[in-house]
C-alpha cells in the first residue's frame, strides 16, 4: 500500500479509502490510485488480519478417499458449512493409513487451521492433545476417535445392519452372508456386530464361511463371495458392508444364472435402475458432514457444551427389489 | 522451544537435538526435554520455515462440485501429486458461479498458495494477472482460462463427441438427439460442436428440437428428452453430453417400452452392469488431474517452458450395448 501511495502521489489514508470504497476521495484521485494499484499489481494478504483475530478462517478435513462417492458428498457438505462461516477448506485423503492421517492432521495444524473434521484411520489420537489444548476444534466423523474424548458424528451402523439383515430373514432367508471392510475399521466392526445380532435374534447360527472381512478391492470381494456361494452350505442372500462391496457384488451376481438376494449398506447412484434394483440401507453422507461441521463451528464460537458430544444419525431401508428376492429352492 | 529449554534446564541446541533425534544427548536429558515438551504441549509451526523458503507448500484447487464423481476423481489425482511434492491442498467448489470462483481463487491467493489448479467457471480471468506476476503458478483444467494465456489441460471434447455420434450413425441412426450442459461452459460448447460436425459429415440435417443445452438437473434433462422422443420427427438415439445427463437419460429410457440408443460422454460406475450396458466416450479424470498438477510443479520448479502449454487428452469409446441398438422401425 505504501508503494501504491507513493506512485499515486497520495497519502496512505487515501489509498485505504479507495480500496475500502469509502467517501472523501475525488474521482480524479481515485482513478490515479486505481491506476497505481493496477500497475503495481496490489495483492490482498490475509496474514495481518488473521494474526489480529488469531484465526486463520480455515478448516482441515481428513478423510479416507476424496474420490469415494460417500466421502465426496460428505466433503461438499463440510465445504458448504465452512463457506457459510467464511472459512476455507484444506482436504486430504488418509488412504486408511494411520501414519498418513497423523501426518495430514499435524500438517494442517502446523498451518494453524482453526478446526479439524477427521475420518479417523488410526486407533490412537492422543497426538492431537496439544493441538486441542491450543484451541483447535476437532470433530470426528464416521468413526470415533481412539483414546481421546472428542465430538463425533456417526451413522447407526449396527442398527442399520440389523434392520437390513432382519429384512432378508423376513423374506425367508436362513443362510445369509456378510462381506465387510477391514475389521479394524470402526464402521466395519459395528456392521458385523449388527449382522451377528440380527442372526442371533432370529435363532440362526452363523457359519464361519458366511462372513468375510478385509480390503474392499474387487478381487477380494469376488473371492469371498464365490466361497460363500459355492460352499457346502451356500448362502441364498448377501448383506454387503459398504458401497464398494455392493458394486462388486452386483457385478458378480449379475453373471450368475440363479438369483441371490442382496442388501447393501450405503445408497449409490443408479441403484434404482439396475435389474433387479438394489435394496439398500442408506446413510446420509451430506447430513453427517453438515452436522459435524456445524458442531465444529459451535465449538469455535464457544457455544458448544464443554463435554464431547456423540451424535448418531439414523439410516433408512430402501426396498427396491434385490432384497426381496426369496431364497432359491 | 525457549520455554521447553527453560523448563528442562537445558540449552536451545539440546532441545533441537532431541526434537530432531540427533546424537549427543544423554538418555536422562532427553527424557527431561521430552517431559517438558509433553507438559508444555509443544506444537510445530511451519510459518517460520515457510517464510524462509517463501513457499507455503500449499496448492488451491477450485472445481465445479467436489461431490461430482468426475471432479472427485480429478481432485484425488491432484492431491496425490501435491503430496508427492510435500504440498497440502485447499479445495473449493465454484458451483458454476464465476463470482464464487473468483472469490475462492483470491481467498487461496491471499493465503499465499504456491499454485492453483482451476476448473474455470468464469469467462474473464484477468483478475489473476497480479497473482501470476507475483509468482503463483496456475494451471487450468477441463476448460481453458478466459482472456488469459495460461497452461491448460483438456479432454478432446469435440473429437470425442464426433466419434460417439459417428458411432450411432454407423449403427443406422439418422435422427440423433444431443443434450448438453449450459452453453456458456467450454466443454458443453465443444461437445455440441462435435455433434454438429459429425451430423454434417454424414450429410444429416439437425432439427432445432433435436438438441438442448442447459442445467443438467434431472427435471430439465427429462423434459428435453421427452420433447425429442415425442416430437413429429422423434430421435431414435441420444448422445448425452456428460455423466449427469446420462444418468437421467438411463432412468427415462428404462421406463419406455421401445429401445432408444444411447452414448454418453464420461464413463461412470456400473455403466457395465446396466441392461443394456451403457456405451460411453470415456475421459480420463485422474489423468487430467495428474497431468495438470505435474505441469503446476514443473512451473514451480522453474523447469517448464515459458510459454503457456495446452495439453489435450484423448478419449476412449467403450462399446457396451446401448450405443449399438439399431433404430426402431
XYZ file of C-alpha atoms in Angstrom:
658
model
C 0.000 0.000 0.000
C 2.961 2.322 0.623
C 4.163 1.734 -2.938
C 0.699 2.484 -4.276
C 0.543 5.725 -2.246
C 3.988 6.825 -3.463
C 3.215 6.070 -7.097
C -0.155 7.853 -6.966
C 1.312 10.760 -5.015
C -1.259 10.477 -2.219
C -1.249 9.513 1.456
C -1.786 6.010 2.847
C -5.207 7.002 4.191
C -6.350 7.922 0.676
C -5.283 4.528 -0.701
C -7.159 2.861 2.147
C -10.274 4.926 1.344
C -10.180 3.889 -2.313
C -9.587 0.207 -1.527
C -12.404 0.165 1.014
C -14.687 2.289 -1.179
C -15.084 4.983 1.479
C -16.208 8.524 0.581
C -13.992 11.648 0.628
C -11.870 10.967 -2.463
C -12.305 12.913 -5.724
C -12.946 10.770 -8.833
C -9.655 12.002 -10.287
C -7.635 10.910 -7.248
C -9.489 7.594 -7.081
C -8.597 6.933 -10.727
C -4.919 7.760 -10.025
C -4.861 5.356 -7.080
C -6.596 2.662 -9.133
C -4.029 3.077 -11.925
C -1.207 2.704 -9.390
C -2.873 -0.424 -7.967
C -3.210 -1.920 -11.459
C 0.368 -1.050 -12.365
C 1.837 -2.477 -9.170
C -0.410 -5.493 -9.001
C -1.716 -4.941 -5.474
C -2.443 -8.319 -3.854
C -4.570 -8.934 -0.840
C -2.761 -10.641 2.019
C -4.872 -12.037 4.828
C -1.928 -12.713 7.159
C -2.098 -9.462 9.145
C -5.863 -9.542 9.569
C -5.743 -13.195 10.568
C -2.912 -12.564 13.047
C -5.060 -9.882 14.713
C -8.063 -12.207 15.086
C -5.827 -15.181 15.959
C -7.958 -17.132 13.498
C -6.926 -18.400 10.086
C -10.507 -18.957 8.887
C -9.509 -22.377 7.614
C -10.603 -25.905 8.410
C -8.767 -29.141 7.704
C -10.758 -32.154 6.515
C -9.080 -35.559 6.582
C -10.983 -38.446 5.101
C -10.259 -41.846 3.695
C -10.517 -41.154 -0.019
C -11.715 -37.954 -1.677
C -12.650 -39.980 -4.790
C -15.127 -42.250 -2.923
C -18.691 -41.002 -3.608
C -19.634 -41.248 0.089
C -16.745 -39.032 1.170
C -17.125 -36.723 -1.843
C -20.701 -35.941 -0.745
C -19.607 -35.559 2.885
C -16.783 -33.175 1.828
C -19.074 -30.968 -0.175
C -21.382 -30.592 2.844
C -18.444 -29.654 5.114
C -17.292 -27.150 2.484
C -20.733 -25.536 2.318
C -20.928 -25.059 6.103
C -17.336 -23.758 6.222
C -18.135 -21.331 3.428
C -21.184 -20.021 5.293
C -18.764 -19.214 8.134
C -16.249 -17.579 5.789
C -13.717 -20.382 6.199
C -11.648 -22.192 3.574
C -11.143 -25.929 3.469
C -7.954 -27.989 3.361
C -8.680 -31.579 2.302
C -6.578 -34.706 2.418
C -7.018 -38.473 1.958
C -5.528 -40.824 4.542
C -5.974 -43.906 2.339
C -6.784 -45.786 5.586
C -3.172 -45.343 6.757
C -2.891 -44.111 10.392
C 0.571 -42.626 9.761
C -0.706 -40.668 6.786
C -3.725 -39.467 8.810
C -1.449 -38.131 11.553
C 0.878 -36.547 9.017
C -2.044 -34.714 7.365
C -3.653 -33.653 10.644
C -0.391 -32.270 12.036
C 0.431 -30.565 8.726
C -2.960 -28.815 8.852
C -2.338 -27.863 12.479
C 1.104 -26.503 11.580
C -0.735 -24.212 9.140
C -2.830 -23.186 12.128
C -6.258 -24.324 10.954
C -8.985 -23.242 13.359
C -10.561 -26.659 13.334
C -10.426 -30.206 12.050
C -13.006 -32.642 10.730
C -11.433 -36.093 10.740
C -12.480 -39.517 9.494
C -10.014 -41.398 11.690
C -7.838 -44.130 10.233
C -5.765 -44.718 13.375
C -6.666 -46.061 16.800
C -4.821 -43.584 18.998
C -5.470 -39.873 18.606
C -3.705 -38.661 21.725
C -1.219 -36.999 19.381
C -3.938 -34.348 18.993
C -3.994 -33.388 22.696
C -1.543 -30.467 22.379
C -3.451 -29.134 19.355
C -6.812 -29.366 21.112
C -5.314 -27.736 24.217
C -4.098 -24.934 21.946
C -7.668 -24.353 20.790
C -8.019 -26.391 17.597
C -11.673 -27.508 17.495
C -11.880 -31.144 16.434
C -14.848 -33.221 15.338
C -14.559 -36.840 14.256
C -16.933 -38.230 11.651
C -17.962 -41.690 10.531
C -15.869 -43.306 13.280
C -14.990 -42.233 16.837
C -11.538 -41.063 17.868
C -9.214 -43.543 19.543
C -8.224 -42.969 23.199
C -9.445 -39.381 23.026
C -12.677 -37.839 24.233
C -13.861 -35.733 21.314
C -17.027 -34.817 19.415
C -18.122 -37.489 16.974
C -20.880 -37.769 14.383
C -21.736 -41.321 13.369
C -24.252 -43.369 11.453
C -26.217 -46.023 13.332
C -24.115 -48.779 11.770
C -25.090 -51.731 13.950
C -28.773 -50.780 13.989
C -28.863 -50.237 10.228
C -27.255 -53.589 9.529
C -29.578 -55.339 11.969
C -32.506 -53.871 10.088
C -31.128 -54.911 6.688
C -30.323 -58.489 7.753
C -33.689 -58.826 9.546
C -35.296 -57.753 6.254
C -33.591 -60.656 4.447
C -34.656 -63.045 7.213
C -38.243 -61.782 6.930
C -38.108 -62.721 3.233
C -37.334 -66.312 4.122
C -33.525 -66.416 4.106
C -31.692 -68.531 6.686
C -28.208 -68.746 5.157
C -27.086 -65.127 4.830
C -23.570 -63.923 4.017
C -21.831 -60.740 5.148
C -18.858 -59.110 3.400
C -17.325 -56.166 5.221
C -14.337 -53.849 5.197
C -11.184 -54.411 7.256
C -12.063 -55.488 10.808
C -10.008 -52.674 12.392
C -12.335 -50.058 10.875
C -14.991 -48.987 13.378
C -17.894 -48.953 10.894
C -16.921 -52.404 9.598
C -16.842 -53.859 13.104
C -20.168 -52.265 14.047
C -21.862 -53.604 10.929
C -20.508 -57.097 11.541
C -21.949 -56.819 15.070
C -25.334 -55.827 13.618
C -25.235 -58.859 11.303
C -24.445 -61.236 14.172
C -27.128 -59.703 16.385
C -29.821 -59.981 13.708
C -28.925 -63.621 13.039
C -28.869 -64.410 16.764
C -32.192 -62.629 17.327
C -33.744 -64.960 14.728
C -32.099 -68.011 16.302
C -29.865 -68.568 13.258
C -26.312 -69.864 13.653
C -23.590 -68.124 11.645
C -21.103 -70.422 9.917
C -17.535 -69.087 9.695
C -17.531 -69.256 5.880
C -20.551 -66.943 5.742
C -18.720 -63.769 6.681
C -15.523 -62.215 5.396
C -13.771 -59.024 6.443
C -10.924 -57.367 4.551
C -9.949 -54.773 1.946
C -12.832 -53.908 -0.390
C -10.904 -54.497 -3.600
C -12.930 -56.202 -6.375
C -10.635 -59.246 -6.291
C -11.058 -59.811 -2.554
C -14.840 -59.287 -2.598
C -15.237 -61.575 -5.603
C -13.218 -64.360 -3.979
C -15.136 -64.037 -0.684
C -18.494 -64.107 -2.443
C -17.507 -67.079 -4.608
C -16.561 -69.013 -1.487
C -19.922 -68.240 0.176
C -21.936 -69.174 -2.885
C -20.117 -72.406 -3.675
C -19.576 -73.926 -0.220
C -21.362 -76.936 1.216
C -23.997 -74.677 2.768
C -24.184 -71.872 0.202
C -25.778 -68.587 1.211
C -29.006 -67.524 -0.505
C -28.604 -63.853 0.391
C -25.796 -61.349 0.965
C -25.506 -58.263 3.103
C -22.796 -56.034 1.562
C -20.998 -53.958 4.195
C -20.482 -50.808 2.112
C -20.913 -49.323 -1.357
C -17.558 -50.668 -2.615
C -18.622 -54.209 -1.690
C -22.108 -53.755 -3.152
C -20.804 -52.588 -6.529
C -18.614 -55.680 -6.904
C -21.381 -57.965 -5.576
C -23.778 -56.570 -8.200
C -21.247 -57.487 -10.919
C -20.659 -60.999 -9.579
C -24.351 -61.751 -9.007
C -25.338 -60.391 -12.451
C -23.129 -63.069 -14.029
C -24.865 -65.941 -12.176
C -27.961 -67.718 -13.509
C -29.737 -68.192 -10.131
C -30.855 -65.092 -8.258
C -29.262 -64.260 -4.893
C -30.844 -61.659 -2.621
C -28.738 -58.574 -1.845
C -28.983 -55.698 0.588
C -26.159 -53.145 0.654
C -25.076 -50.631 3.257
C -24.870 -47.142 1.589
C -27.059 -45.974 -1.257
C -25.391 -45.330 -4.611
C -26.211 -43.725 -7.916
C -28.308 -45.841 -10.306
C -29.122 -48.427 -7.640
C -32.732 -47.860 -8.712
C -32.250 -48.618 -12.433
C -30.285 -51.832 -12.056
C -32.158 -55.092 -12.685
C -33.024 -56.049 -10.021
C -32.886 -52.606 -8.424
C -30.775 -52.722 -5.282
C -32.279 -52.600 -1.805
C -30.029 -50.553 0.463
C -29.602 -49.283 3.982
C -28.959 -45.628 3.114
C -26.917 -43.357 5.297
C -26.993 -39.601 4.957
C -23.476 -38.611 3.782
C -24.200 -34.879 3.343
C -26.074 -34.909 6.677
C -23.070 -36.373 8.509
C -20.759 -33.757 7.000
C -23.183 -30.932 7.768
C -23.832 -31.920 11.382
C -20.096 -32.379 12.017
C -19.150 -29.023 10.512
C -21.930 -27.262 12.407
C -20.676 -28.764 15.681
C -17.149 -27.612 14.774
C -18.252 -24.004 14.372
C -20.334 -24.184 17.557
C -17.103 -25.134 19.351
C -15.164 -22.362 17.628
C -17.838 -19.847 18.586
C -17.736 -21.076 22.173
C -21.419 -22.054 22.198
C -20.994 -25.839 22.455
C -21.279 -27.740 25.718
C -17.877 -28.436 27.233
C -18.350 -32.214 27.186
C -17.680 -34.115 23.993
C -20.889 -34.959 22.128
C -21.805 -38.121 20.269
C -24.417 -37.822 17.520
C -25.754 -40.891 15.771
C -27.681 -40.319 12.556
C -30.420 -42.779 11.610
C -30.390 -44.841 8.403
C -33.182 -45.615 6.004
C -34.000 -49.015 4.477
C -34.972 -48.514 0.827
C -36.706 -51.566 -0.689
C -36.087 -51.794 -4.412
C -36.180 -55.464 -5.377
C -32.827 -57.184 -4.751
C -33.518 -57.513 -1.020
C -36.957 -59.022 -1.585
C -35.845 -61.977 -3.728
C -36.914 -65.224 -1.970
C -34.367 -67.980 -1.277
C -33.635 -70.298 -4.212
C -35.024 -73.799 -3.739
C 11.335 -24.114 22.143
C 12.683 -21.462 24.542
C 10.017 -22.428 27.097
C 10.903 -26.086 26.704
C 14.610 -25.324 27.199
C 13.911 -23.218 30.309
C 11.629 -25.830 31.857
C 14.066 -28.671 31.159
C 17.020 -26.575 32.330
C 18.967 -27.137 29.092
C 20.104 -25.023 26.156
C 18.128 -24.436 22.956
C 20.573 -26.581 20.997
C 19.819 -29.560 23.241
C 16.075 -29.204 22.667
C 16.724 -29.035 18.947
C 18.841 -32.209 19.145
C 16.064 -34.087 20.950
C 13.341 -32.895 18.577
C 15.414 -33.784 15.524
C 16.615 -37.053 17.067
C 20.289 -36.093 16.731
C 23.005 -37.784 18.828
C 24.916 -36.164 21.703
C 22.181 -36.084 24.347
C 22.182 -38.395 27.380
C 19.023 -40.509 27.831
C 18.341 -38.691 31.102
C 18.493 -35.240 29.482
C 16.405 -36.441 26.548
C 13.740 -37.684 28.966
C 13.748 -34.315 30.773
C 13.317 -32.450 27.479
C 10.557 -34.840 26.405
C 8.739 -34.296 29.712
C 8.948 -30.525 29.211
C 7.612 -30.887 25.666
C 4.709 -33.014 26.900
C 3.935 -30.603 29.733
C 4.024 -27.517 27.541
C 2.276 -29.052 24.576
C 4.951 -28.187 22.017
C 3.306 -27.611 18.608
C 5.020 -27.500 15.276
C 4.548 -24.207 13.412
C 5.510 -24.123 9.762
C 5.261 -20.333 9.458
C 8.935 -19.528 10.033
C 10.237 -22.283 7.780
C 7.783 -21.316 5.069
C 8.684 -17.618 5.357
C 12.327 -18.564 4.800
C 11.589 -20.554 1.658
C 8.965 -18.030 0.511
C 6.802 -21.050 -0.220
C 3.734 -22.168 1.671
C 3.796 -25.714 0.250
C 0.106 -25.435 -0.484
C -1.964 -25.602 -3.645
C -5.500 -24.330 -4.198
C -7.889 -26.446 -6.263
C -11.105 -24.837 -7.484
C -13.578 -27.045 -9.268
C -17.237 -27.071 -10.046
C -18.514 -29.552 -7.480
C -16.431 -31.703 -5.163
C -19.344 -34.163 -4.926
C -19.420 -34.905 -8.696
C -17.646 -38.244 -9.340
C -15.655 -36.786 -12.270
C -14.243 -33.970 -10.134
C -13.830 -36.221 -7.097
C -11.512 -38.483 -9.141
C -9.686 -35.474 -10.590
C -9.209 -33.997 -7.080
C -7.749 -37.182 -5.693
C -5.178 -37.240 -8.516
C -4.200 -33.604 -7.850
C -3.903 -34.420 -4.149
C -1.609 -37.377 -4.849
C 0.759 -35.306 -6.996
C 0.742 -32.448 -4.459
C 1.509 -34.922 -1.702
C 4.459 -36.336 -3.620
C 5.794 -32.743 -3.674
C 5.117 -32.250 0.045
C 2.286 -29.797 -0.575
C -1.141 -29.569 1.026
C -4.346 -28.984 -0.871
C -7.047 -26.360 -0.408
C -10.247 -27.331 -2.257
C -13.355 -25.357 -3.123
C -16.450 -25.736 -5.310
C -17.469 -22.844 -7.554
C -20.919 -24.307 -8.266
C -20.511 -22.906 -11.803
C -20.693 -19.327 -10.428
C -17.930 -17.032 -11.784
C -18.162 -14.742 -8.753
C -17.705 -17.671 -6.394
C -14.778 -18.960 -8.471
C -13.009 -15.585 -8.218
C -13.770 -15.347 -4.512
C -12.244 -18.790 -3.881
C -9.208 -18.204 -6.102
C -8.408 -14.860 -4.482
C -9.005 -16.271 -0.998
C -6.474 -19.037 -1.755
C -4.043 -16.431 -3.117
C -4.493 -14.309 -0.002
C -3.351 -17.394 1.943
C -0.340 -17.347 -0.359
C -0.765 -20.715 -2.048
C 2.190 -21.543 -4.289
C -0.067 -22.591 -7.122
C -3.603 -23.015 -8.364
C -5.419 -25.697 -10.325
C -8.654 -24.195 -11.585
C -11.705 -25.551 -13.394
C -12.853 -22.144 -14.613
C -16.475 -21.092 -14.230
C -15.995 -17.529 -15.460
C -15.041 -16.107 -18.853
C -12.517 -13.483 -17.795
C -9.534 -14.482 -15.669
C -7.528 -11.299 -15.958
C -8.165 -10.821 -12.253
C -5.407 -13.411 -11.832
C -2.718 -11.327 -13.580
C -1.319 -9.733 -10.384
C -1.187 -13.157 -8.708
C 0.574 -14.783 -11.651
C 3.002 -11.847 -11.833
C 3.698 -12.402 -8.122
C 4.682 -15.988 -8.892
C 1.528 -18.036 -8.302
C 1.736 -20.941 -10.767
C -1.647 -21.508 -12.379
C -2.938 -24.394 -14.462
C -6.474 -24.562 -15.802
C -8.163 -27.918 -16.232
C -11.179 -29.182 -18.120
C -11.730 -25.749 -19.713
C -9.321 -23.004 -20.839
C -8.950 -19.691 -18.996
C -10.828 -16.680 -20.328
C -8.800 -13.744 -21.742
C -5.637 -15.072 -20.134
C -2.758 -17.033 -21.614
C -2.199 -19.861 -19.149
C -1.440 -23.579 -19.051
C -4.472 -25.729 -19.694
C -5.169 -29.474 -19.663
C -8.255 -30.517 -21.600
C -10.080 -33.543 -22.916
C -10.622 -33.793 -26.671
C -14.282 -32.861 -26.256
C -15.227 -32.131 -29.876
C -13.292 -35.114 -31.218
C -14.736 -37.475 -28.629
C -18.291 -36.391 -29.351
C -17.714 -36.666 -33.112
C -16.584 -40.236 -32.574
C -19.588 -41.097 -30.379
C -22.155 -39.570 -32.750
C -20.473 -41.160 -35.784
C -20.769 -44.481 -33.952
C -24.560 -44.012 -33.686
C -24.731 -43.035 -37.369
C -22.746 -46.154 -38.284
C -25.412 -48.197 -36.484
C -28.094 -46.793 -38.776
C -29.363 -43.753 -36.861
C -30.317 -40.597 -38.779
C -32.352 -38.729 -36.159
C -29.979 -38.274 -33.224
C -30.538 -36.036 -30.215
C -27.955 -34.188 -28.116
C -28.472 -32.966 -24.533
C -25.675 -30.850 -23.119
C -24.767 -28.634 -20.201
C -25.158 -24.844 -20.186
C -23.925 -23.353 -23.481
C -21.517 -20.940 -21.729
C -19.456 -23.891 -20.442
C -16.495 -24.595 -22.712
C -16.807 -28.383 -22.640
C -20.552 -28.167 -23.390
C -19.953 -25.898 -26.388
C -17.155 -28.097 -27.726
C -19.272 -31.238 -27.456
C -22.190 -29.553 -29.226
C -19.720 -28.601 -31.964
C -18.604 -32.240 -32.223
C -22.236 -33.352 -32.548
C -22.930 -30.841 -35.313
C -19.731 -31.755 -37.158
C -20.475 -35.490 -37.059
C -24.001 -34.925 -38.354
C -22.757 -32.584 -41.108
C -20.003 -35.028 -42.112
C -22.711 -37.669 -42.685
C -24.881 -35.206 -44.636
C -27.561 -35.190 -41.907
C -29.522 -32.038 -41.119
C -30.010 -31.199 -37.423
C -33.503 -30.082 -36.434
C -33.654 -27.448 -33.675
C -35.747 -29.716 -31.425
C -33.031 -32.391 -31.517
C -30.577 -30.586 -29.254
C -30.989 -28.906 -25.906
C -28.454 -27.098 -23.766
C -28.987 -26.046 -20.145
C -28.546 -27.012 -16.487
C -28.145 -30.769 -16.013
C -30.857 -31.102 -13.374
C -32.981 -34.273 -13.719
C -36.113 -32.171 -14.411
C -34.525 -30.247 -17.276
C -32.940 -33.321 -18.882
C -36.169 -35.289 -18.579
C -38.206 -32.507 -20.210
C -35.668 -32.085 -23.032
C -35.563 -35.828 -23.707
C -39.360 -36.143 -23.620
C -39.620 -33.386 -26.239
C -37.090 -35.121 -28.512
C -38.769 -38.508 -28.204
C -42.338 -37.305 -28.689
C -41.980 -34.695 -31.463
C -43.107 -35.074 -35.067
C -39.674 -36.396 -36.043
C -38.646 -38.258 -32.884
C -34.999 -39.162 -32.363
C -34.011 -42.835 -32.342
C -30.740 -42.230 -30.497
C -29.332 -39.821 -27.926
C -25.852 -38.510 -27.262
C -25.714 -37.428 -23.600
C -23.275 -34.545 -23.079
C -21.984 -35.593 -19.643
C -22.427 -38.118 -16.840
C -25.204 -36.097 -15.148
C -27.237 -36.163 -18.373
C -26.509 -39.857 -18.976
C -27.715 -40.896 -15.532
C -31.064 -39.164 -16.011
C -31.346 -40.440 -19.605
C -30.823 -44.013 -18.382
C -33.739 -43.552 -15.954
C -36.057 -42.050 -18.569
C -35.207 -44.613 -21.263
C -35.565 -47.548 -18.834
C -39.200 -46.539 -18.322
C -40.014 -46.620 -22.068
C -41.155 -49.769 -23.899
C -39.251 -49.140 -27.169
C -35.453 -49.129 -27.069
C -33.565 -45.894 -27.821
C -29.820 -45.974 -28.497
C -27.624 -44.048 -26.052
C -23.991 -42.972 -25.971
C -22.807 -40.853 -23.045
C -19.798 -38.600 -22.594
C -17.939 -39.684 -19.390
C -17.773 -43.197 -18.055
C -19.496 -43.933 -14.746
C -19.637 -46.654 -12.160
C -21.891 -49.610 -13.003
C -22.343 -48.491 -16.627
C -21.310 -52.066 -17.469
C -23.960 -53.849 -15.378
C -26.960 -51.834 -16.529
C -29.311 -53.500 -19.040
C -28.432 -52.537 -21.700
C -24.901 -51.711 -20.563
C -24.062 -48.127 -21.487
C -21.704 -47.257 -24.340
C -19.625 -44.231 -23.381
C -16.941 -41.874 -24.563
C -14.676 -42.125 -21.528
C -12.378 -39.342 -20.458
C -9.526 -39.859 -18.054
C -10.448 -37.827 -14.945
C -7.462 -38.919 -12.826
C -5.194 -38.413 -15.864
C -6.373 -34.820 -16.329
C -5.778 -34.049 -12.654
C -2.378 -35.720 -12.665
C -1.090 -34.023 -15.833
C -2.315 -30.619 -14.606
C -0.692 -30.983 -11.180
C 2.559 -32.204 -12.722
C 2.639 -29.141 -15.005
C 1.982 -26.941 -11.952
C 5.011 -28.305 -10.113
C 7.154 -28.059 -13.259
C 6.294 -24.332 -13.279
C 7.026 -24.000 -9.574
C 10.355 -25.747 -10.044
C 11.169 -23.433 -12.943
C 11.565 -26.290 -15.405
C 8.527 -25.569 -17.607
C 8.775 -23.702 -20.899
C 7.932 -20.033 -20.516
C 5.031 -20.174 -22.972
C 1.659 -21.419 -21.793
C 1.058 -25.037 -22.778
C -2.137 -26.686 -23.971
C -2.486 -30.429 -23.439
C -5.404 -32.325 -24.878
C -6.000 -35.821 -23.541
C -7.587 -38.412 -25.830
C -10.882 -40.165 -25.058
C -11.847 -43.796 -25.464
C -15.093 -45.110 -26.960
C -16.254 -48.101 -24.920
C -18.931 -50.196 -26.701
C -21.204 -51.909 -24.215
C -24.605 -52.306 -25.844
C -26.704 -49.142 -25.536
C -24.860 -47.443 -28.397
C -25.272 -50.431 -30.709
C -29.085 -50.620 -30.578
C -30.445 -50.194 -34.120
C -33.094 -47.549 -34.883
C -36.688 -48.573 -34.078
C -38.827 -49.148 -37.181
